[in-house]
Amino acid sequence: MHETRAEQVVIGGTLVFDEWRARPMTEADVDFAFNFLREEHVAYARTPAPPQNIEGAQAWVTRSVTTPSIVPWVLEDSTGAGAGFINLQNYDPVAGVTEVGFLVVPAARRRGLATKALRAVTEWTFRNLPVHRVYLVHDLTNTGSCKAALASNYATEGILRSARPGPGGIRLDSEIHAITRADFEKGYPIASRGGAE
Amino acid sequence: MELLGRRTLLFTDIEGSTALLQRVGHPQFVELMDRHHEIMRTAIRNNSGEEIRNEGDGFVVFFPDPLSGLNCAIECQRRLREGPWPPEAAISVRMGLHEGEIGFSESGHHGLALHEAARVSSAAHGGQVLLSEAARDSVGNLLPEETDIDLIELGTFPLKDLGPRVPLIQIAHPDLEHDFPLPHSSGGGQNNLPSQLTSLIGREGDADDVDELVRSHRLVTLLGSGGVGKTRLALQVGANLGAEFSDGVWLVELAPIEDATLIFDEIRRAMRIPDDGQGERTLIDAVHEDNVLIILDNCEHILDGVAEAVDLLLRECPGIRILATSREPIGTPGEARWRVPSLPTADAVDLMIERARLVAPELDVSEEERLVLNRVCRRLDGIPLAVELVAGRLGTIPIEEIESRLLDRLRLLSTGSRGYVPRHKTLHAALDWSYQLLTADEQTLLTRLAIFPGPLELAAAEAVCSDGALDEYDVMDLLESLHMKSLISMDWSRKPTMASRSEIVSQFAETLLDETSDRERLAARHADHYFELSEEAAVGLRRTNRTEWLDRIDAGRENLSAAYDWLAQNDPDRAAVFLMNVKEWLITSMSSAWLARVRDLAERDDVAPKTIAAVNALRAMFSGFFDFESTAIAASASRRAYVHIDTVVEPRERIRVMTNLAAGFRESEPEIAGKLAEQALAEAEAFGVESHLMATTLDLLTVHDEHHEMSKRLRSSALELMEENEEWTSVHPLVDGALAMHQTGDHDQALRWLTRAENMLPRVPQAGGLMTEDAKVWMIWSVLIRAEIGDTDTAILLAEDGLRAFGDGHVLYTKTLTSNYGQALLVAGRADEARAAFESTLELDDAEHYVSFAIASLGLARLDLDAGNLSDATERLMSIATQNRRAWVRARAHELLAACCMRLQRWDEAQTHVATADSLRRPDGFAVPPAFAAEAELVRNELEQRTL
Ligand SMILES: CC(C)(COP(=O)(O)OP(=O)(O)OC[C@H]1O[C@@H](n2cnc3c(N)ncnc32)[C@H](O)[C@@H]1OP(=O)(O)O)[C@@H](O)C(=O)NCCC(=O)NCCS
């Protein structure tokens, strides 16, 4: 576990890619969060049990937007409807490292959104934050996230055995991917056309 | 042909010899047979019998006189009883003694009497000696004054070739067993008609008329108002005609059903046809060629539904006849309507007096009093139920008083100038009259019983109906007195005793309950009681006496449904626990209505997370494991359950939820399934309640598949636990365990477990008989295991018995048995028959995740290979090797692929396949079945030589 040493809350920029965009999360996103976090696959992929009530969701949103080590975005489609979340977490400006994570609503899955959002956020991060390494951890069996990571130039680094405390006291294996600033600068075709505001 | 004259004949036959053979194997079976023959022959010799025929498991013996025959039968049974026999291999013989004319020609002995004697003996149970009327008549006078022998009249039974009703007599003797169920009457099929404890009065002519009507019409409706005796008459007709319907007579009680869509379900259930979720098709497919009589009792409240159902059944199933009872005609074309008349007054009086004497045996009726009763019965319109209600009072209230009170009441109801009282009002008046005469406590109890929608155990009445106003200890007496007054009827033949009411009395009690403010309170207590019962069942269903529990739940199912529905509405947390409690029953019955309840609760969002977890885990288990819904739904329910699992904190529930969830995840997330199973086991061990650990261990055996290490541990601890707790085993896990052991190479242990499972089956399965679901499961896997260890004789015998006995039941069972039959034929070298069996397996259903699919496909590939058809074999095998999710299936595919490659002289490829197979089997993992071991060895040896 990283000791996170971010002190200032960072607000991400609004990123636009194809018909989608990512905008910073606000306190007002609580209803979307409430419904979304309870969606079957999302609930399953996250460790804490989904919020039981709107207060639980509110706490999650508040924590996301007020914690310095978290930089949260809401993904939206062209109509402005919520399509998912992506965020930096465990952001540590002193160590120059951050983790990235994302979730996509069922209706928007398998259309490249996770991949595009990940690329956009990765680019924004290297351009705007003192970060040298962005890593991504997913359940070993989560094909979608794994492919999105590979397609975004994140190298596979290895298997983290029993890394995630799953419900019921069982531990699940994870896989870790990461991209370094050097990888990023070597470049890969970037889909994002957005940038810092 | 030469006539030998009249002879006494004894027929004997070993009960369940096929099963015995399969249980003990060939060598020991032969020993047992020798011992049996020796015993029989000694007794035959001692009683001057002449052995005419010996058919392996039975003898035909002639005697010079009937007494010798009788003595011989007794001696045989006594010696057989003494044995000694090895444990679990006692031989039990049924015997029939008969007398008749016998002829003799070159081809042997002839005569109808031989056939008749065979029928008599096949009606007997093992250990029992039955006599025909002829044998009884001639032996009767020969019995000495002082004798231990007693001849007991068992009643008359339909026996094939002998006529519709044949008297059967049992020999009783201190040396013989004497408690037997009713004789097997082979004339008709099965039935589920309740035994009638009271005689039918004044209806003999009516019954004959209706018999004729049913013979000439496919749909007959007995019409009449409530209480006129439609049901009783229908039951009589059913019993009379039993012998004419080879597939049985089935009573379907429709009164408790409110939803017309459940009619098919109810018929199916009554006929004990397993549910395979296909709705009405399940029933139609099962009975479309059957010769059955279905009695639909009390149709009036769902006439449209009945009309549709009847129409469909009659159209699709040419051998079906339906006898319905209803207040209104069903209205389907071709319906023969028969209005059940009131009893003629004289018969009504007889009925009244006879029923009164059941309560007051000493009752004396003077001529004068008879006249009064005549008037009473006329005023009661000869409605039998009304007559019976009054009869209950005859011993206690002076007859004149009965008349005056009753007539007063009826007068109040009369309308119009001629004092006409509509029939239903007459009955209501009689009920009301009877009710008013009850004590206050009896009235309260009768009213409260309305909360039970169906037959109930007496303890349930005590628990639900008693309170400050009604003492719990009085309830039993009150029930008995309500029974005496014909308001409820007690069935003491059931354990525990059940009470039920006629439809009319139920409705009457309903209206009484509506007048009180007690309904909600009673409903809650009713739900409490059945919840408690489900808690007991959770334990009972896992123990050796589980069949009793299955029966008990079945008998109380209307109450359980009502209680569950109340809980689902008012206390969903307990509803979920209730479902977990009766899981074993749900698995056995696979009732669509109950599985729908599981689904509905699983989809609710307004319940506590722990309930979401519990019920979704259950749904996942049913879907993933028992194919109740798609595997996608299983995966989704599993995920839903999994994220909430930590909200289940009560250890007992938590362990059950994890266990169910492990089964649910087996297909979609095998890794997680394995981890959950480990965790559940660890928590069960820590929890430390043995019964719970046992249940968990046994349940988890079924998740074994891909997790050798854990399944090894599970099996040894299951074994240990079962060794310590005889009463904690049940058929399913034993069979699952046996299969797992067999697959991992421990064949002896597998056979031992199969034997243990078999000993738990309620009855030795026999061809033609109904098999329980447990018996089917046992048979299916016994066939495979026997086949794969090379005991093909037993496997084939067993499978052929099974295929006959499974009939049209659940397709999953049939196809799995068929694939395993194919395996036995394949090992036995009967290639063409094996191919046919495999092909028909895949025709029944080719869903890839079944073991039957794997066995049939591998078998076909192997047959193609043997026939030199290498390209077909390779194609089939490649797809199995790359797609099947079972390691042992893929391993076997690779082994066969290696054999294909060697035929094509592609040594390197063959080598690769062998290596892949080995790594799939892993050293401590799945073994090559003994039947295929030699050829696998051959392939390896040849390869080794090639590559040297
Ligand atoms: C996993 C998840 C983020 C993927 O989002 P998405 O927008 O559908 O992903 P993309 O469309 O960019 O898909 C990327 C690749 O993965 C594949 N993929 C996506 N979901 C998949 C799945 N469930 N199974 C197999 N492949 C999948 C896509 O086909 C695509 O493959 P391709 O590049 O070969 O065409 C999304 O499904 C989700 O939120 N799931 C639930 C929560 C979750 O698992 N989160 C992961 C936390 S680390």
PDB file of C-alpha atoms in Angstrom, chain A residues 38-52 139 141 162 164-173, chain B residues 605 607-609 612 632 635-640 642-647 654 658 665 669 671-672 675-676 679 683:
ATOM      1  CA  ARG A  38     -25.117  -1.242  -7.354  1.00  0.00           C
ATOM      2  CA  GLU A  39     -24.987  -2.537 -10.900  1.00  0.00           C
ATOM      3  CA  GLU A  40     -24.161  -6.220 -10.788  1.00  0.00           C
ATOM      4  CA  HIS A  41     -20.790  -6.229 -12.554  1.00  0.00           C
ATOM      5  CA  VAL A  42     -19.626  -3.029 -10.963  1.00  0.00           C
ATOM      6  CA  ALA A  43     -20.553  -4.185  -7.479  1.00  0.00           C
ATOM      7  CA  TYR A  44     -18.791  -7.431  -8.162  1.00  0.00           C
ATOM      8  CA  ALA A  45     -15.591  -5.791  -9.371  1.00  0.00           C
ATOM      9  CA  ARG A  46     -15.236  -3.530  -6.342  1.00  0.00           C
ATOM     10  CA  THR A  47     -14.338  -4.720  -2.913  1.00  0.00           C
ATOM     11  CA  PRO A  48     -16.524  -2.830  -0.467  1.00  0.00           C
ATOM     12  CA  ALA A  49     -20.149  -3.939  -0.755  1.00  0.00           C
ATOM     13  CA  PRO A  50     -22.223  -1.502  -2.813  1.00  0.00           C
ATOM     14  CA  PRO A  51     -23.912   1.310  -0.886  1.00  0.00           C
ATOM     15  CA  GLN A  52     -27.223   0.223   0.615  1.00  0.00           C
ATOM     16  CA  ASP A 139      -9.001  -9.052 -11.250  1.00  0.00           C
ATOM     17  CA  THR A 141     -10.309 -12.859 -14.773  1.00  0.00           C
ATOM     18  CA  SER A 162      -4.357 -12.878  -3.187  1.00  0.00           C
ATOM     19  CA  ARG A 164      -7.888  -8.309  -3.444  1.00  0.00           C
ATOM     20  CA  PRO A 165      -9.870  -9.097  -0.369  1.00  0.00           C
ATOM     21  CA  GLY A 166     -13.047 -10.390  -1.986  1.00  0.00           C
ATOM     22  CA  PRO A 167     -16.300 -10.698  -0.099  1.00  0.00           C
ATOM     23  CA  GLY A 168     -16.697 -13.687   2.147  1.00  0.00           C
ATOM     24  CA  GLY A 169     -13.137 -13.557   3.381  1.00  0.00           C
ATOM     25  CA  ILE A 170     -11.673 -15.048   0.224  1.00  0.00           C
ATOM     26  CA  ARG A 171      -8.742 -13.426  -1.548  1.00  0.00           C
ATOM     27  CA  LEU A 172      -8.592 -12.950  -5.281  1.00  0.00           C
ATOM     28  CA  ASP A 173      -5.589 -12.754  -7.552  1.00  0.00           C
TER      29      ASP A 173
ATOM     30  CA  ASP B 605     -34.482  -4.903  -4.306  1.00  0.00           C
ATOM     31  CA  VAL B 607     -34.972  -6.537   1.011  1.00  0.00           C
ATOM     32  CA  ALA B 608     -31.960  -6.613   3.293  1.00  0.00           C
ATOM     33  CA  PRO B 609     -28.572  -7.271   1.656  1.00  0.00           C
ATOM     34  CA  ILE B 612     -30.299 -10.670  -1.372  1.00  0.00           C
ATOM     35  CA  ALA B 632     -25.903 -16.513 -17.601  1.00  0.00           C
ATOM     36  CA  ALA B 635     -23.549 -16.062 -13.127  1.00  0.00           C
ATOM     37  CA  SER B 636     -25.532 -12.935 -12.559  1.00  0.00           C
ATOM     38  CA  ALA B 637     -27.281 -14.237  -9.433  1.00  0.00           C
ATOM     39  CA  SER B 638     -23.912 -15.416  -8.140  1.00  0.00           C
ATOM     40  CA  ARG B 639     -22.437 -11.955  -8.537  1.00  0.00           C
ATOM     41  CA  ARG B 640     -25.441 -10.402  -6.852  1.00  0.00           C
ATOM     42  CA  TYR B 642     -21.342 -12.488  -3.728  1.00  0.00           C
ATOM     43  CA  VAL B 643     -21.112  -8.737  -3.225  1.00  0.00           C
ATOM     44  CA  HIS B 644     -23.447  -8.934  -0.241  1.00  0.00           C
ATOM     45  CA  ILE B 645     -22.059 -12.009   1.369  1.00  0.00           C
ATOM     46  CA  ASP B 646     -20.345 -10.166   4.179  1.00  0.00           C
ATOM     47  CA  THR B 647     -23.681  -8.843   5.355  1.00  0.00           C
ATOM     48  CA  ARG B 654     -23.373 -17.603   6.257  1.00  0.00           C
ATOM     49  CA  MET B 658     -21.323 -19.671   0.815  1.00  0.00           C
ATOM     50  CA  PHE B 665     -20.196 -20.155  -9.314  1.00  0.00           C
ATOM     51  CA  GLU B 669     -16.037 -18.629 -11.918  1.00  0.00           C
ATOM     52  CA  GLU B 671     -11.611 -20.278  -9.116  1.00  0.00           C
ATOM     53  CA  ILE B 672     -13.941 -18.334  -6.891  1.00  0.00           C
ATOM     54  CA  LYS B 675     -12.144 -20.492  -2.792  1.00  0.00           C
ATOM     55  CA  LEU B 676     -15.666 -20.050  -1.486  1.00  0.00           C
ATOM     56  CA  GLN B 679     -13.875 -20.724   3.106  1.00  0.00           C
ATOM     57  CA  GLU B 683     -16.031 -21.569   8.726  1.00  0.00           C
TER      58      GLU B 683
END
